[in-house]
mmCIF file of C-alpha atoms in Angstrom:
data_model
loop_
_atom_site.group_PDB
_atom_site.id
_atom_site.type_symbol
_atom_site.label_atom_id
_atom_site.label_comp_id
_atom_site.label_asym_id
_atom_site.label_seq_id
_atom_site.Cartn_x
_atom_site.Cartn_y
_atom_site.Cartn_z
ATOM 1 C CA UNK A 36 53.191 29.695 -106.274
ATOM 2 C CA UNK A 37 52.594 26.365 -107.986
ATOM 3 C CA UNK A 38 48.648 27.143 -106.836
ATOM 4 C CA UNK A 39 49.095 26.444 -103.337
ATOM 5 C CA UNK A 40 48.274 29.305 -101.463
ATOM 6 C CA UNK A 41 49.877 29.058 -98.061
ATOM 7 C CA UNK A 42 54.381 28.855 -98.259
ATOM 8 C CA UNK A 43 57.328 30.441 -96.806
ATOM 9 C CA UNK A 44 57.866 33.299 -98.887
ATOM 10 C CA UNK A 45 60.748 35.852 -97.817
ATOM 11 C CA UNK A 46 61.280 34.413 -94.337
ATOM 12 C CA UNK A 47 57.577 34.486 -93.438
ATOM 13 C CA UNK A 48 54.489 32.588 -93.891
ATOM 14 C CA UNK A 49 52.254 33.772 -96.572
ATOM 15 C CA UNK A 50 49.024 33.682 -97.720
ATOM 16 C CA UNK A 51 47.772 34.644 -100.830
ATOM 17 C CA UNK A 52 44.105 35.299 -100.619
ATOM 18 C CA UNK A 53 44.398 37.435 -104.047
ATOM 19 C CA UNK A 54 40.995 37.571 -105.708
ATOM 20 C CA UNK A 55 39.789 35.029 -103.535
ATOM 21 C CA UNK A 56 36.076 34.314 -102.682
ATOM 22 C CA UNK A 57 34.476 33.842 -99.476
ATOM 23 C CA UNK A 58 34.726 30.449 -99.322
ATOM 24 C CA UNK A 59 38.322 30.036 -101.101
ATOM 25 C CA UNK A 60 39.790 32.561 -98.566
ATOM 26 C CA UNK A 61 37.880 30.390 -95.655
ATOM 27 C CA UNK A 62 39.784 27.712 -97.086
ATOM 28 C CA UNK A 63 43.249 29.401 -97.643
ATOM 29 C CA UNK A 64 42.988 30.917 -93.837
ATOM 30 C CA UNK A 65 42.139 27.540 -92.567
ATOM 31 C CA UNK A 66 45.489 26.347 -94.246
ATOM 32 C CA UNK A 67 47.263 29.366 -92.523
ATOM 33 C CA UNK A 68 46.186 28.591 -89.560
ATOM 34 C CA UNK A 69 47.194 24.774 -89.178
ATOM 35 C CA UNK A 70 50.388 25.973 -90.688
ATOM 36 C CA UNK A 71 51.367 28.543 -88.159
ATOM 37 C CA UNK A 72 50.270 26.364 -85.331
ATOM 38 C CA UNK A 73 52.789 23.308 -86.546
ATOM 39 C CA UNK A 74 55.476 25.164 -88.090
ATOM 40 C CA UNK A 75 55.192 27.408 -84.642
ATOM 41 C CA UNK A 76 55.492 30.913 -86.967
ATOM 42 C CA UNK A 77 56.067 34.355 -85.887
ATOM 43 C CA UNK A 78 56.129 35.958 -89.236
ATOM 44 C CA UNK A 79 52.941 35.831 -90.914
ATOM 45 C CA UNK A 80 52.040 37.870 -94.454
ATOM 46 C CA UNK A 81 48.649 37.974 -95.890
ATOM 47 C CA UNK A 82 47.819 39.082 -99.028
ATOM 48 C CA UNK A 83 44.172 39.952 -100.119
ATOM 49 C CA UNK A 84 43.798 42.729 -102.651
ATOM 50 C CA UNK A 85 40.988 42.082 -104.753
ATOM 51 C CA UNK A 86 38.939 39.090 -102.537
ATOM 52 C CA UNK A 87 34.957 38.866 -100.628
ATOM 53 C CA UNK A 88 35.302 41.921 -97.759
ATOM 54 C CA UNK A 89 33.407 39.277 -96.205
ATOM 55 C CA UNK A 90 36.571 37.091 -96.032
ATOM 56 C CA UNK A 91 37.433 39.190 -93.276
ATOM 57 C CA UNK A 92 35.798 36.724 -90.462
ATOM 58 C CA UNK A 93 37.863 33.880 -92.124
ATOM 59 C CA UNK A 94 41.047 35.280 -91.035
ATOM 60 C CA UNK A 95 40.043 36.441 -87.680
ATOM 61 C CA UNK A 96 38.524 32.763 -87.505
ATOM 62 C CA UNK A 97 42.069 31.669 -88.235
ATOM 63 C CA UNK A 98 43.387 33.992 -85.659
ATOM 64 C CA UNK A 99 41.275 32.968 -83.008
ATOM 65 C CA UNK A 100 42.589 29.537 -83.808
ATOM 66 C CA UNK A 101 45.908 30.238 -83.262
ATOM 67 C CA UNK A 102 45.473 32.259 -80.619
ATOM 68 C CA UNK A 103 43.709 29.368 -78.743
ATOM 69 C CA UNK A 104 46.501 26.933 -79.655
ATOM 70 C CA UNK A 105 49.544 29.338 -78.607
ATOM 71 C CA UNK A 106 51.242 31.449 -80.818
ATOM 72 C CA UNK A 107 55.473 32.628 -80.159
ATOM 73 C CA UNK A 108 56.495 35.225 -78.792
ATOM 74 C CA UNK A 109 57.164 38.380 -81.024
ATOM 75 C CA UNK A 110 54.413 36.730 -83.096
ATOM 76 C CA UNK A 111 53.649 39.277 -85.967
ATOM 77 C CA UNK A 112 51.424 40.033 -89.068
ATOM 78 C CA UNK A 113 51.394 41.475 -92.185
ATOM 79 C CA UNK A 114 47.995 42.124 -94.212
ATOM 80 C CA UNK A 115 47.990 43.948 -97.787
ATOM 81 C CA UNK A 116 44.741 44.343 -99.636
ATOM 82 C CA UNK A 117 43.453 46.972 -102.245
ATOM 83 C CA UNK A 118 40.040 46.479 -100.986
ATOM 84 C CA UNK A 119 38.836 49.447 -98.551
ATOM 85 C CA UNK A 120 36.408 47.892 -96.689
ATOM 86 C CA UNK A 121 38.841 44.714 -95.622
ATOM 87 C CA UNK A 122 41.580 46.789 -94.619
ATOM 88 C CA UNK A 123 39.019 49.110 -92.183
ATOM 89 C CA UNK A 124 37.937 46.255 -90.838
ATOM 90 C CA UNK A 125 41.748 44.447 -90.232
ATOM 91 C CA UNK A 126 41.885 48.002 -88.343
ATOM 92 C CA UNK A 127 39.650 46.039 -85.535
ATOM 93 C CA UNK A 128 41.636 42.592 -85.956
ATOM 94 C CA UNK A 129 44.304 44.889 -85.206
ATOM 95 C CA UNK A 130 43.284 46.768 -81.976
ATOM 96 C CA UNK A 131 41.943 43.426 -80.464
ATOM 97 C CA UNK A 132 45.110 41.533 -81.413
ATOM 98 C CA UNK A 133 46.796 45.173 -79.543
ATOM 99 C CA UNK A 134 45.181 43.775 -76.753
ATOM 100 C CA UNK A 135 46.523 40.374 -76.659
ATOM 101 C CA UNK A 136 50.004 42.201 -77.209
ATOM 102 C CA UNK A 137 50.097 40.484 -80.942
ATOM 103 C CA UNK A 138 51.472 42.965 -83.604
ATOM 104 C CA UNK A 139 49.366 43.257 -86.815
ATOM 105 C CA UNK A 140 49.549 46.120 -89.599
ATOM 106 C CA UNK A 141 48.058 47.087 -92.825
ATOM 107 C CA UNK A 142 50.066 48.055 -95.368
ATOM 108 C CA UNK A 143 49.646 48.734 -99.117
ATOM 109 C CA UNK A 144 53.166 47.520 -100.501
ATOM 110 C CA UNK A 145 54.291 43.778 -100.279
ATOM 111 C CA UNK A 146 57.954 44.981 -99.789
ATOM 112 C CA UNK A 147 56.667 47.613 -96.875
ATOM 113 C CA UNK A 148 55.571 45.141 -95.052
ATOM 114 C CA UNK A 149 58.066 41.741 -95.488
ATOM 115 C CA UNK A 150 60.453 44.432 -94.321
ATOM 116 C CA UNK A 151 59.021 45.325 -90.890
ATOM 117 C CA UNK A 152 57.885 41.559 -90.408
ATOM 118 C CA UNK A 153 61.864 40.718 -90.928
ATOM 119 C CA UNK A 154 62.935 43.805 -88.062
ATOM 120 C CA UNK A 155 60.610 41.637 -85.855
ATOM 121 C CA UNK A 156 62.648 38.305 -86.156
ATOM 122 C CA UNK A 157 65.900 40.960 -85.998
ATOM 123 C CA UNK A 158 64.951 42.019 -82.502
ATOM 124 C CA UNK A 159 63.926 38.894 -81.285
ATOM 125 C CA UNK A 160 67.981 37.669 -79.504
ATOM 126 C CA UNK A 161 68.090 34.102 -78.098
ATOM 127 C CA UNK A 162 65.734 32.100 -79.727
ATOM 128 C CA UNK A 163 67.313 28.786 -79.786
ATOM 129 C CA UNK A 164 68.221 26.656 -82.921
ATOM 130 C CA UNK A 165 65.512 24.433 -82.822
ATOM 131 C CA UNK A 166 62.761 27.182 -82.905
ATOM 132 C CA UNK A 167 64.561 29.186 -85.760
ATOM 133 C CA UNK A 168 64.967 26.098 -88.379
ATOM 134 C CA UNK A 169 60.919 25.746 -87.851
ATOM 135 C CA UNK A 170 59.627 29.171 -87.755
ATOM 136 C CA UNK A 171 58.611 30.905 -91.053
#
């Protein structure tokens, strides 16, 4: 990924936060964040198998940022991790995001979950041309 750890991958934005520590994953969510505020992205993949549980508050952090700034409609995302403690507690990222009527799953395969991210941007009719060329 020519070590940057935020690009369009696949039609979606992704983050590799592989092996990361606490404060590289603070860092690499940070990125995430500024990038799906300007590129305005609905499809967003997160990958953190081996990293700091504790890296868990750096993507809600990043979440809450978005949030705040406005994310699209049919806004989606992705997380895969190997670690059991991160993905039980993206199971609470994901029931409050539920709440804000933002979708957000776990899975454990990369091509599991590019492919429901993509049936998101399938079922999303009318977006204008604009929006498409910048979303990831």
């Amino acid at each position: 990924m020519n070590n940057k750890r935020v690009a369009v991958r696949a039609g979606c934005l992704f983050a590799d936060c592989d092996n990361a520590e606490l404060g590289e994953m603070a860092l690499v969510c940070r990125e995430l964040a500024a990038e799906c505020v300007s590129r305005e992205a609905n499809r967003v993949l997160v990958v953190a198998n081996g990293c700091d549980p504790e890296g868990h508050l750096a993507l809600r952090n990043a979440f809450t940022t978005m949030l705040l700034a406005g994310i699209p409609a049919g806004f989606r995302l992705a997380l895969i991790t190997d670690v059991p403690r991160v993905r039980a507690l993206f199971a609470d990222l994901e029931r409050d995001l539920r709440v804000l009527n933002v979708s957000a799953r776990a899975f454990g395969d990369e091509a599991e979950a590019v492919e429901w991210l993509r049936q998101a941007a399938a079922s999303q009719p009318g977006r204008d041309e604009r929006a498409s060329r910048r979303q990831a």
